[in-house]
């Protein structure tokens, strides 16, 4: 058993990050253990977790397991958890209640909990003390150990908790069963060293460490060969890519080299405003296959709050960058993240956020009520603002967000834009996809178009999506 440790999770050293190409192995004894059996995989949280789940699915299928979407059908249930906010946590606790019930009647069901929640010391302890029926608990650093843990569990039928509070290495060569055949997530950086005062990620994911460019580019080339049209480069602060490698090769270089692979579409998330260089902006502007879409979280429009959030920029600096992006990258769409109700956020602070939003008129924003995460500096800041007040602020902000979302979508009506058609739409006999600027479009077209980039005439704009028809080739 290995339990996480909150003090260790906070530590950052200059220790070299090792890259492993051979850590993942399936023991011979369980090579085909999954033949005829099924697994259910539930994923919460950010794109990084979504991609980790693709790796988990890859591992399960290498052992012969088949995926199912129903609990009752499954021999193994895996939950890949998120700890970013209380409600992400609560969703998992809720689902665990259902699984416990099922396990009472299905004794040979194997249950696995992974992801960010077990990286929290208190949560791992809770699983040990109160959730003895969970067979395997693992963290974000040791997905590659899943086959070993499974083998152990099948032998001893005891609870196995293996969660490490380490800065982390880089594990290459994990298999991936990707959700899409057309667009793929590609990790370029793990962890985070920004330590925004409200955020749990630096504790659950370890220190910021960049994957080697040669490994990233090889993955992109392989994806292109397999027919993928789009890659999204993933990291918590992608702009800081390469800084830890100290070889002068940074995000601008990586973007340029990725563009040179010739893959049709390149995206990247998330960009912290702090590390956005002019060179990066030029590379984005100059390469047609780097999409003109930037997710640039502002978090708050008040300098007082930004400072207490430890965000490292002022509203003025942020705005300067925003206008530079708009100016240099033609047609760029910019989205953001905003937290309302940070400890002791005043009505004036909040109004400054609204004011900045009214000025910048984002394409879209993901808005959240501040959620206290134990162990973070913000969790001990005094907070006199009531939950009711915070909810009211969120609603007021969302009205502004929706207003500008519709306004920005309306600009597309009657225009013809390229869309990567990804799959059937929720709506009858339509297909769906995204514009270069990340606008969701529902299109009247046959399924034969799935997987292709097509010119689409936009016929209608809604707050969250566009409607369109295929334009003749
Ligand atoms: N690395 C990214 C953000 C990753 S987390 C960045 O810095 O831009 C995604 C979003 O969740 C954050 O941008 C923030 O808006 C929100 N978030 C993080 N911690 C939160 C908390 N404790 N309460 C509410 N929202 C939070
Ligand atoms: Fe969290 Fe800040 Fe790191 Fe983003 S940059 S993951 S908000 S600590
Ligand atoms: Fe959640 Fe972990 Fe991502 S806390 S948002 S799954 S990095």
Short mmCIF file of C-alpha atoms and ligand atoms in Angstrom, two decimals:
data_model
loop_
_atom_site.label_atom_id
_atom_site.label_comp_id
_atom_site.label_asym_id
_atom_site.label_seq_id
_atom_site.Cartn_x
_atom_site.Cartn_y
_atom_site.Cartn_z
CA UNK A 1 0.00 0.00 0.00
CA UNK A 2 1.13 3.53 -0.80
CA UNK A 3 -0.85 6.49 0.48
CA UNK A 4 -0.35 10.03 -0.83
CA UNK A 5 1.14 12.72 1.37
CA UNK A 6 -0.02 16.33 1.22
CA UNK A 7 3.40 17.75 2.17
CA UNK A 8 5.21 15.74 -0.48
CA UNK A 9 2.66 16.73 -3.13
CA UNK A 10 3.58 20.39 -2.63
CA UNK A 11 7.34 19.86 -3.03
CA UNK A 12 9.23 21.06 -6.08
CA UNK A 13 12.91 20.28 -6.67
CA UNK A 14 15.33 20.59 -9.56
CA UNK A 15 15.57 16.81 -9.81
CA UNK A 16 15.86 15.57 -13.35
CA UNK A 17 12.70 14.17 -14.90
CA UNK A 18 13.21 10.68 -16.30
CA UNK A 19 11.53 9.50 -19.46
CA UNK A 20 10.61 5.81 -19.49
CA UNK A 21 9.83 3.87 -22.63
CA UNK A 22 9.58 0.44 -21.02
CA UNK A 23 7.71 0.82 -17.73
CA UNK A 24 4.39 -0.39 -19.02
CA UNK A 25 4.10 -4.13 -19.34
CA UNK A 26 1.37 -6.72 -19.06
CA UNK A 27 2.49 -9.69 -16.94
CA UNK A 28 2.35 -12.93 -18.95
CA UNK A 29 0.01 -14.47 -16.37
CA UNK A 30 -2.79 -12.02 -17.17
CA UNK A 31 -2.20 -11.40 -20.88
CA UNK A 32 -5.62 -12.66 -21.91
CA UNK A 33 -7.39 -12.33 -18.60
CA UNK A 34 -10.09 -10.12 -20.10
CA UNK A 35 -11.22 -12.44 -22.91
CA UNK A 36 -15.00 -12.55 -22.86
CA UNK A 37 -15.18 -9.96 -20.08
CA UNK A 38 -16.29 -6.34 -20.06
CA UNK A 39 -15.21 -3.10 -18.44
CA UNK A 40 -17.08 0.12 -17.77
CA UNK A 41 -14.98 3.30 -17.70
CA UNK A 42 -16.42 6.53 -16.30
CA UNK A 43 -14.45 9.74 -16.74
CA UNK A 44 -14.74 13.09 -14.96
CA UNK A 45 -12.67 16.26 -15.33
CA UNK A 46 -10.51 17.93 -17.93
CA UNK A 47 -9.14 16.82 -21.31
CA UNK A 48 -6.11 15.41 -19.57
CA UNK A 49 -8.31 12.99 -17.72
CA UNK A 50 -10.20 12.21 -20.91
CA UNK A 51 -6.92 11.29 -22.56
CA UNK A 52 -5.73 9.33 -19.51
CA UNK A 53 -8.95 7.35 -19.89
CA UNK A 54 -8.06 6.62 -23.50
CA UNK A 55 -4.81 5.16 -22.17
CA UNK A 56 -6.69 3.16 -19.53
CA UNK A 57 -9.04 1.85 -22.24
CA UNK A 58 -5.99 0.93 -24.36
CA UNK A 59 -4.51 -1.03 -21.45
CA UNK A 60 -7.79 -2.83 -20.72
CA UNK A 61 -8.23 -3.83 -24.34
CA UNK A 62 -4.67 -5.12 -24.58
CA UNK A 63 -5.68 -7.54 -21.83
CA UNK A 64 -8.67 -8.63 -23.87
CA UNK A 65 -11.46 -6.73 -22.08
CA UNK A 66 -14.28 -5.24 -24.11
CA UNK A 67 -15.92 -1.94 -23.34
CA UNK A 68 -19.48 -1.69 -22.12
CA UNK A 69 -21.59 1.29 -21.19
CA UNK A 70 -23.76 -0.44 -18.60
CA UNK A 71 -22.85 -1.18 -15.00
CA UNK A 72 -24.81 -4.42 -14.81
CA UNK A 73 -22.90 -5.88 -17.77
CA UNK A 74 -19.43 -5.15 -16.45
CA UNK A 75 -16.85 -7.35 -14.79
CA UNK A 76 -14.68 -4.34 -13.98
CA UNK A 77 -15.75 -0.77 -13.24
CA UNK A 78 -13.12 1.97 -13.45
CA UNK A 79 -13.78 5.56 -12.36
CA UNK A 80 -11.30 8.20 -13.48
CA UNK A 81 -11.95 11.03 -11.04
CA UNK A 82 -11.52 14.81 -10.89
CA UNK A 83 -10.91 16.95 -7.80
CA UNK A 84 -11.12 20.46 -9.23
CA UNK A 85 -14.38 21.45 -7.52
CA UNK A 86 -16.67 20.08 -4.84
CA UNK A 87 -19.34 19.08 -7.38
CA UNK A 88 -16.88 16.93 -9.36
CA UNK A 89 -16.08 15.20 -6.07
CA UNK A 90 -19.75 14.79 -5.19
CA UNK A 91 -20.59 13.18 -8.51
CA UNK A 92 -18.02 10.47 -7.86
CA UNK A 93 -19.25 9.89 -4.31
CA UNK A 94 -22.76 9.49 -5.74
CA UNK A 95 -21.72 6.96 -8.34
CA UNK A 96 -19.70 5.02 -5.75
CA UNK A 97 -22.93 4.51 -3.81
CA UNK A 98 -24.51 2.86 -6.84
CA UNK A 99 -21.50 0.65 -7.47
CA UNK A 100 -21.41 -0.47 -3.84
CA UNK A 101 -25.00 -1.68 -4.17
CA UNK A 102 -24.17 -3.59 -7.33
CA UNK A 103 -21.14 -5.16 -5.71
CA UNK A 104 -23.29 -6.54 -2.90
CA UNK A 105 -25.01 -8.83 -5.40
CA UNK A 106 -22.11 -9.27 -7.81
CA UNK A 107 -19.24 -10.40 -5.63
CA UNK A 108 -16.67 -10.93 -8.38
CA UNK A 109 -17.03 -7.39 -9.72
CA UNK A 110 -13.66 -5.57 -9.61
CA UNK A 111 -13.81 -1.86 -8.83
CA UNK A 112 -11.05 0.63 -9.58
CA UNK A 113 -10.78 4.32 -8.69
CA UNK A 114 -8.08 6.45 -10.31
CA UNK A 115 -7.35 10.04 -11.32
CA UNK A 116 -7.03 13.21 -9.24
CA UNK A 117 -9.24 12.45 -6.22
CA UNK A 118 -7.04 9.68 -4.78
CA UNK A 119 -4.04 12.05 -5.03
CA UNK A 120 -5.61 13.99 -2.12
CA UNK A 121 -4.33 12.54 1.14
CA UNK A 122 -7.67 12.78 2.93
CA UNK A 123 -9.56 11.15 0.08
CA UNK A 124 -7.18 8.21 -0.22
CA UNK A 125 -7.50 7.70 3.54
CA UNK A 126 -11.26 7.84 3.21
CA UNK A 127 -11.15 5.12 0.55
CA UNK A 128 -9.01 3.03 2.86
CA UNK A 129 -11.22 3.47 5.90
CA UNK A 130 -14.73 3.73 4.55
CA UNK A 131 -14.63 2.22 1.08
CA UNK A 132 -12.94 -1.10 1.73
CA UNK A 133 -14.93 -2.64 -1.11
CA UNK A 134 -13.01 -0.62 -3.73
CA UNK A 135 -10.44 -3.11 -4.96
CA UNK A 136 -7.84 -0.83 -6.52
CA UNK A 137 -7.06 2.82 -5.89
CA UNK A 138 -4.38 4.37 -8.08
CA UNK A 139 -3.28 7.91 -8.88
CA UNK A 140 -2.31 10.07 -11.82
CA UNK A 141 1.35 8.98 -11.77
CA UNK A 142 0.94 5.23 -12.15
CA UNK A 143 -1.66 4.37 -14.77
CA UNK A 144 1.00 2.12 -16.28
CA UNK A 145 0.78 -0.08 -13.16
CA UNK A 146 -2.84 -1.01 -13.80
CA UNK A 147 -2.06 -4.53 -15.13
CA UNK A 148 0.21 -5.27 -12.15
CA UNK A 149 -2.39 -4.06 -9.67
CA UNK A 150 -5.05 -6.09 -11.40
CA UNK A 151 -2.90 -9.21 -11.21
CA UNK A 152 -2.31 -8.59 -7.51
CA UNK A 153 -6.00 -8.06 -6.81
CA UNK A 154 -6.97 -11.22 -8.63
CA UNK A 155 -4.51 -13.12 -6.47
CA UNK A 156 -5.04 -11.66 -3.02
CA UNK A 157 -8.55 -10.12 -3.31
CA UNK A 158 -7.42 -7.41 -0.88
CA UNK A 159 -7.78 -3.67 -1.33
CA UNK A 160 -4.72 -2.32 -3.14
CA UNK A 161 -4.05 1.40 -2.73
CA UNK A 162 -1.07 2.65 -4.75
CA UNK A 163 -0.95 6.43 -4.94
CA UNK A 164 2.35 8.31 -5.14
CA UNK A 165 2.97 11.90 -4.11
CA UNK A 166 5.92 12.44 -6.40
CA UNK A 167 6.91 15.21 -8.74
CA UNK A 168 6.57 12.67 -11.49
CA UNK A 169 8.37 11.15 -14.45
CA UNK A 170 7.27 10.81 -18.04
CA UNK A 171 5.90 7.44 -19.05
CA UNK A 172 5.93 6.82 -22.79
CA UNK A 173 4.53 3.90 -24.77
CA UNK A 174 1.14 3.54 -23.11
CA UNK A 175 -1.42 2.16 -25.54
CA UNK A 176 -4.41 4.37 -26.34
CA UNK A 177 -7.91 3.47 -27.45
CA UNK A 178 -9.01 6.86 -28.72
CA UNK A 179 -12.62 8.04 -28.64
CA UNK A 180 -12.43 9.55 -32.12
CA UNK A 181 -10.90 8.39 -35.40
CA UNK A 182 -10.51 11.97 -36.61
CA UNK A 183 -9.26 14.09 -33.75
CA UNK A 184 -6.79 13.16 -31.07
CA UNK A 185 -5.45 14.46 -27.78
CA UNK A 186 -1.67 14.63 -27.53
CA UNK A 187 0.01 15.34 -24.19
CA UNK A 188 2.88 17.77 -24.45
CA UNK A 189 3.29 18.61 -20.79
CA UNK A 190 2.29 17.10 -17.47
CA UNK A 191 1.72 18.74 -14.07
CA UNK A 192 1.67 22.38 -13.10
CA UNK A 193 3.96 24.72 -11.13
CA UNK A 194 1.81 27.84 -11.21
CA UNK A 195 0.17 27.21 -7.84
CA UNK A 196 -2.81 29.49 -8.36
CA UNK A 197 -4.04 29.87 -4.79
CA UNK A 198 -7.43 28.20 -5.36
CA UNK A 199 -6.29 25.25 -7.44
CA UNK A 200 -5.67 21.61 -6.54
CA UNK A 201 -3.98 20.57 -9.81
CA UNK A 202 -0.34 21.28 -8.79
CA UNK A 203 -0.90 18.84 -5.90
CA UNK A 204 -2.63 16.11 -7.88
CA UNK A 205 -0.51 16.14 -11.04
CA UNK A 206 3.01 16.88 -9.86
CA UNK A 207 5.56 19.29 -11.23
CA UNK A 208 5.44 20.80 -14.68
CA UNK A 209 7.34 18.53 -17.03
CA UNK A 210 7.51 18.59 -20.79
CA UNK A 211 7.45 15.58 -23.04
CA UNK A 212 10.37 15.39 -25.45
CA UNK A 213 9.58 17.06 -28.76
CA UNK A 214 10.71 14.02 -30.74
CA UNK A 215 8.14 11.84 -28.97
CA UNK A 216 5.36 14.39 -29.47
CA UNK A 217 6.14 14.85 -33.15
CA UNK A 218 6.39 11.11 -33.75
CA UNK A 219 2.94 10.70 -32.18
CA UNK A 220 1.51 13.45 -34.40
CA UNK A 221 3.07 11.92 -37.54
CA UNK A 222 1.65 8.52 -36.65
CA UNK A 223 -1.78 9.98 -36.07
CA UNK A 224 -1.65 11.73 -39.40
CA UNK A 225 -0.69 8.48 -41.11
CA UNK A 226 -3.65 6.76 -39.46
CA UNK A 227 -5.93 9.38 -41.00
CA UNK A 228 -6.38 11.77 -38.09
CA UNK A 229 -7.26 15.30 -39.18
CA UNK A 230 -6.81 17.13 -35.92
CA UNK A 231 -4.57 17.07 -32.86
CA UNK A 232 -5.00 19.05 -29.66
CA UNK A 233 -1.77 19.59 -27.77
CA UNK A 234 -2.53 19.20 -24.07
CA UNK A 235 -1.11 20.69 -20.92
CA UNK A 236 -2.12 22.92 -18.00
CA UNK A 237 0.18 25.70 -19.26
CA UNK A 238 1.11 24.75 -22.78
CA UNK A 239 2.77 28.10 -23.47
CA UNK A 240 5.45 27.17 -20.94
CA UNK A 241 6.22 24.00 -22.90
CA UNK A 242 9.92 23.18 -22.89
CA UNK A 243 11.00 25.61 -20.17
CA UNK A 244 11.92 22.72 -17.90
CA UNK A 245 14.02 21.05 -20.59
CA UNK A 246 16.41 24.00 -20.76
CA UNK A 247 17.46 23.43 -24.34
CA UNK A 248 16.04 26.61 -25.83
CA UNK A 249 13.24 24.76 -27.62
CA UNK A 250 9.87 26.19 -26.62
CA UNK A 251 6.19 26.25 -27.53
CA UNK A 252 6.73 28.40 -30.64
CA UNK A 253 9.19 25.79 -31.96
CA UNK A 254 6.88 22.92 -31.11
CA UNK A 255 3.95 24.62 -32.84
CA UNK A 256 6.06 25.28 -35.94
CA UNK A 257 7.31 21.69 -36.09
CA UNK A 258 3.83 20.30 -35.49
CA UNK A 259 2.52 22.50 -38.31
CA UNK A 260 5.29 21.14 -40.56
CA UNK A 261 4.01 17.57 -40.10
CA UNK A 262 1.20 18.71 -42.39
CA UNK A 263 -1.64 17.48 -40.19
CA UNK A 264 -4.78 19.40 -41.15
CA UNK A 265 -5.66 20.99 -37.82
CA UNK A 266 -3.71 21.82 -34.69
CA UNK A 267 -5.19 23.11 -31.45
CA UNK A 268 -3.69 23.58 -28.01
CA UNK A 269 -5.05 24.01 -24.45
CA UNK A 270 -4.65 25.61 -21.99
CA UNK A 271 -2.77 28.86 -22.43
CA UNK A 272 -1.89 30.66 -19.23
CA UNK A 273 -1.59 34.36 -20.14
CA UNK A 274 1.78 34.56 -18.40
CA UNK A 275 3.89 32.65 -20.93
CA UNK A 276 2.40 33.78 -24.27
CA UNK A 277 5.32 34.98 -26.40
CA UNK A 278 5.26 37.16 -29.52
CA UNK A 279 7.02 34.39 -31.39
CA UNK A 280 4.17 32.01 -30.55
CA UNK A 281 1.64 34.51 -31.82
CA UNK A 282 3.57 34.87 -35.09
CA UNK A 283 3.77 31.12 -35.59
CA UNK A 284 0.02 30.76 -35.02
CA UNK A 285 -0.68 33.60 -37.45
CA UNK A 286 1.66 32.23 -40.14
CA UNK A 287 0.55 28.60 -40.20
CA UNK A 288 -2.80 27.84 -41.72
CA UNK A 289 -3.08 24.50 -39.96
CA UNK A 290 -2.77 26.06 -36.50
CA UNK A 291 -6.34 26.93 -35.62
CA UNK A 292 -7.26 30.53 -34.82
CA UNK A 293 -8.75 29.63 -31.47
CA UNK A 294 -7.28 30.43 -28.08
CA UNK A 295 -8.56 29.51 -24.66
CA UNK A 296 -7.12 32.19 -22.40
CA UNK A 297 -8.45 31.97 -18.82
CA UNK A 298 -8.69 35.37 -17.14
CA UNK A 299 -10.32 34.08 -13.89
CA UNK A 300 -11.22 37.58 -12.65
CA UNK A 301 -11.38 41.16 -13.89
CA UNK A 302 -10.17 42.57 -10.57
CA UNK A 303 -6.47 43.13 -9.94
CA UNK A 304 -7.02 42.69 -6.24
CA UNK A 305 -8.52 39.23 -6.78
CA UNK A 306 -5.96 38.24 -9.44
CA UNK A 307 -3.21 39.04 -6.99
CA UNK A 308 -4.75 36.92 -4.27
CA UNK A 309 -5.31 34.17 -6.83
CA UNK A 310 -1.57 34.27 -7.57
CA UNK A 311 -2.32 34.57 -11.29
CA UNK A 312 0.86 36.60 -12.00
CA UNK A 313 -0.73 39.13 -14.38
CA UNK A 314 -2.80 42.29 -14.09
CA UNK A 315 -6.00 43.01 -15.99
CA UNK A 316 -4.06 45.58 -18.02
CA UNK A 317 -1.40 43.04 -19.03
CA UNK A 318 -4.08 40.52 -19.91
CA UNK A 319 -5.95 43.02 -22.08
CA UNK A 320 -2.76 43.97 -23.89
CA UNK A 321 -2.18 40.32 -24.78
CA UNK A 322 -5.82 39.88 -25.77
CA UNK A 323 -5.72 42.78 -28.22
CA UNK A 324 -2.39 41.62 -29.63
CA UNK A 325 -3.90 38.21 -30.35
CA UNK A 326 -6.96 39.79 -31.98
CA UNK A 327 -4.77 42.09 -33.99
CA UNK A 328 -2.23 39.56 -35.25
CA UNK A 329 -4.32 36.41 -35.77
CA UNK A 330 -7.04 37.10 -38.33
CA UNK A 331 -10.51 35.99 -37.22
CA UNK A 332 -9.23 34.49 -33.95
CA UNK A 333 -11.85 33.41 -31.42
CA UNK A 334 -10.97 33.68 -27.77
CA UNK A 335 -12.68 31.93 -24.87
CA UNK A 336 -11.98 32.12 -21.16
CA UNK A 337 -12.53 30.69 -17.67
CA UNK A 338 -13.89 32.82 -14.83
CA UNK A 339 -14.29 32.08 -11.13
CA UNK A 340 -16.85 34.10 -9.19
CA UNK A 341 -17.04 34.28 -5.41
CA UNK A 342 -13.33 33.91 -4.67
CA UNK A 343 -12.90 34.45 -0.89
CA UNK A 344 -14.02 37.95 0.02
CA UNK A 345 -14.66 39.00 -3.57
CA UNK A 346 -16.52 42.30 -3.22
CA UNK A 347 -19.40 43.51 -5.34
CA UNK A 348 -16.91 45.99 -6.87
CA UNK A 349 -14.46 43.21 -7.72
CA UNK A 350 -17.24 41.29 -9.39
CA UNK A 351 -18.42 44.33 -11.32
CA UNK A 352 -14.90 44.76 -12.65
CA UNK A 353 -15.13 41.25 -14.06
CA UNK A 354 -18.37 42.14 -15.79
CA UNK A 355 -16.83 45.36 -17.09
CA UNK A 356 -13.84 43.55 -18.58
CA UNK A 357 -16.17 40.98 -20.13
CA UNK A 358 -18.30 43.71 -21.70
CA UNK A 359 -15.14 45.19 -23.16
CA UNK A 360 -13.49 42.00 -24.46
CA UNK A 361 -16.68 40.32 -25.65
CA UNK A 362 -15.42 36.75 -25.53
CA UNK A 363 -16.70 34.08 -27.88
CA UNK A 364 -17.54 31.97 -24.83
CA UNK A 365 -16.63 31.51 -21.18
CA UNK A 366 -16.66 28.62 -18.74
CA UNK A 367 -17.83 30.07 -15.46
CA UNK A 368 -17.52 28.57 -12.00
CA UNK A 369 -18.37 29.40 -8.43
CA UNK A 370 -15.23 29.25 -6.31
CA UNK A 371 -14.95 25.91 -4.59
CA UNK A 372 -12.77 25.47 -1.53
CA UNK A 373 -10.07 22.83 -2.05
CA UNK A 374 -8.42 21.63 1.12
CA UNK A 375 -4.68 22.20 1.28
CA UNK A 376 -4.68 25.15 -1.10
CA UNK A 377 -3.74 28.66 0.18
CA UNK A 378 -7.18 30.08 -0.71
CA UNK A 379 -8.91 27.51 1.47
CA UNK A 380 -7.78 29.34 4.62
CA UNK A 381 -8.58 32.84 3.36
CA UNK A 382 -11.46 34.48 5.24
CA UNK A 383 -14.66 34.61 3.23
CA UNK A 384 -17.67 36.67 4.20
CA UNK A 385 -19.55 36.30 0.92
CA UNK A 386 -22.60 34.07 1.21
CA UNK A 387 -23.18 31.13 -1.15
CA UNK A 388 -26.43 32.79 -2.18
CA UNK A 389 -24.59 35.93 -3.23
CA UNK A 390 -22.08 33.84 -5.20
CA UNK A 391 -24.84 32.02 -7.03
CA UNK A 392 -26.48 35.29 -7.88
CA UNK A 393 -23.19 36.64 -9.27
CA UNK A 394 -22.76 33.54 -11.39
CA UNK A 395 -26.19 34.06 -12.89
CA UNK A 396 -25.49 37.69 -13.64
CA UNK A 397 -22.21 36.77 -15.29
CA UNK A 398 -23.77 33.98 -17.31
CA UNK A 399 -26.31 36.38 -18.77
CA UNK A 400 -23.45 38.50 -20.09
CA UNK A 401 -21.62 35.40 -21.34
CA UNK A 402 -24.71 34.21 -23.23
CA UNK A 403 -25.32 37.61 -24.73
CA UNK A 404 -21.85 37.79 -26.29
CA UNK A 405 -21.84 34.10 -27.25
CA UNK A 406 -24.90 34.73 -29.40
CA UNK A 407 -23.48 37.99 -30.69
CA UNK A 408 -20.26 36.31 -31.82
CA UNK A 409 -22.18 33.41 -33.40
CA UNK A 410 -24.46 35.77 -35.32
CA UNK A 411 -21.40 37.04 -37.21
CA UNK A 412 -21.17 33.63 -38.90
CA UNK A 413 -24.60 33.69 -40.52
CA UNK A 414 -24.40 33.50 -44.36
CA UNK A 415 -20.65 32.87 -44.21
CA UNK A 416 -19.02 29.73 -45.62
CA UNK A 417 -16.54 28.12 -43.21
CA UNK A 418 -14.58 24.84 -43.15
CA UNK A 419 -15.88 22.33 -40.62
CA UNK A 420 -14.31 19.03 -39.56
CA UNK A 421 -17.34 16.76 -39.46
CA UNK A 422 -16.95 14.46 -36.49
CA UNK A 423 -20.06 12.41 -36.14
CA UNK A 424 -23.83 12.25 -36.06
CA UNK A 425 -25.55 15.16 -34.34
CA UNK A 426 -27.90 14.68 -31.40
CA UNK A 427 -30.53 16.08 -33.71
CA UNK A 428 -32.16 13.73 -36.21
CA UNK A 429 -30.46 13.13 -39.55
CA UNK A 430 -27.82 15.79 -39.04
CA UNK A 431 -24.08 15.60 -38.54
CA UNK A 432 -21.94 17.81 -36.32
CA UNK A 433 -18.48 19.28 -36.24
CA UNK A 434 -16.43 22.32 -35.32
CA UNK A 435 -15.26 25.36 -37.25
CA UNK A 436 -11.61 26.36 -37.13
CA UNK A 437 -12.64 28.81 -34.41
CA UNK A 438 -14.23 26.02 -32.33
CA UNK A 439 -17.86 26.81 -33.02
CA UNK A 440 -20.14 23.79 -32.88
CA UNK A 441 -22.15 23.38 -36.09
CA UNK A 442 -25.08 21.04 -36.78
CA UNK A 443 -25.23 20.33 -40.48
CA UNK A 444 -27.88 18.93 -42.76
CA UNK A 445 -25.75 16.30 -44.51
CA UNK A 446 -25.34 12.56 -44.81
CA UNK A 447 -23.08 10.48 -42.59
CA UNK A 448 -20.74 9.87 -45.51
CA UNK A 449 -19.24 13.24 -44.73
CA UNK A 450 -18.04 12.17 -41.29
CA UNK A 451 -14.26 12.43 -40.99
CA UNK A 452 -13.96 15.07 -43.69
CA UNK A 453 -13.34 18.80 -43.64
CA UNK A 454 -16.17 20.40 -45.63
CA UNK A 455 -17.21 23.92 -46.50
CA UNK A 456 -20.41 24.72 -44.68
CA UNK A 457 -22.76 27.66 -45.20
CA UNK A 458 -24.04 28.89 -41.85
CA UNK A 459 -27.79 29.38 -41.93
CA UNK A 460 -28.64 30.12 -38.31
CA UNK A 461 -26.91 31.15 -35.08
CA UNK A 462 -27.91 30.11 -31.58
CA UNK A 463 -26.20 30.87 -28.29
CA UNK A 464 -24.36 27.54 -28.09
CA UNK A 465 -24.22 26.38 -31.69
CA UNK A 466 -24.63 27.15 -35.38
CA UNK A 467 -26.79 25.48 -38.02
CA UNK A 468 -25.52 24.98 -41.54
CA UNK A 469 -25.75 23.25 -44.92
CA UNK A 470 -23.01 21.80 -47.09
CA UNK A 471 -21.71 24.15 -49.74
CA UNK A 472 -21.10 22.54 -53.12
CA UNK A 473 -17.45 21.57 -53.63
N1 LIG B 1 -4.53 25.29 -16.25
C1 LIG B 1 -5.67 25.98 -16.64
C2 LIG B 1 -6.91 25.65 -15.86
C3 LIG B 1 -7.21 24.25 -15.44
S1 LIG B 1 -8.55 24.05 -14.33
C4 LIG B 1 -5.39 27.46 -16.50
O1 LIG B 1 -4.77 27.90 -15.59
O2 LIG B 1 -5.86 28.20 -17.30
C5 LIG B 1 -9.90 24.69 -15.30
C6 LIG B 1 -10.60 25.82 -14.64
O3 LIG B 1 -11.23 25.42 -13.45
C7 LIG B 1 -9.72 26.97 -14.21
O4 LIG B 1 -9.39 27.82 -15.25
C8 LIG B 1 -10.58 27.67 -13.18
O5 LIG B 1 -11.40 28.63 -13.77
C9 LIG B 1 -11.43 26.54 -12.63
N2 LIG B 1 -11.05 26.20 -11.25
C10 LIG B 1 -9.87 25.70 -10.81
N3 LIG B 1 -9.90 25.55 -9.47
C11 LIG B 1 -11.11 25.98 -9.05
C12 LIG B 1 -11.74 26.09 -7.78
N4 LIG B 1 -11.12 25.75 -6.65
N5 LIG B 1 -13.02 26.56 -7.73
C13 LIG B 1 -13.67 26.93 -8.86
N6 LIG B 1 -13.12 26.84 -10.07
C14 LIG B 1 -11.85 26.38 -10.18
FE1 LIG B 2 -4.52 25.33 -11.66
FE2 LIG B 2 -3.37 27.66 -12.06
FE3 LIG B 2 -2.09 25.41 -12.73
FE4 LIG B 2 -4.20 26.23 -14.14
S1 LIG B 2 -2.24 27.30 -13.95
S2 LIG B 2 -3.80 24.15 -13.39
S3 LIG B 2 -5.51 27.14 -12.58
S4 LIG B 2 -2.62 26.08 -10.67
FE1 LIG B 3 -9.79 17.59 -12.58
FE2 LIG B 3 -7.41 16.63 -12.31
FE3 LIG B 3 -8.12 17.71 -14.60
S1 LIG B 3 -8.49 17.81 -10.81
S2 LIG B 3 -9.61 19.23 -14.00
S3 LIG B 3 -8.97 15.90 -13.69
S4 LIG B 3 -6.11 17.79 -13.69
#
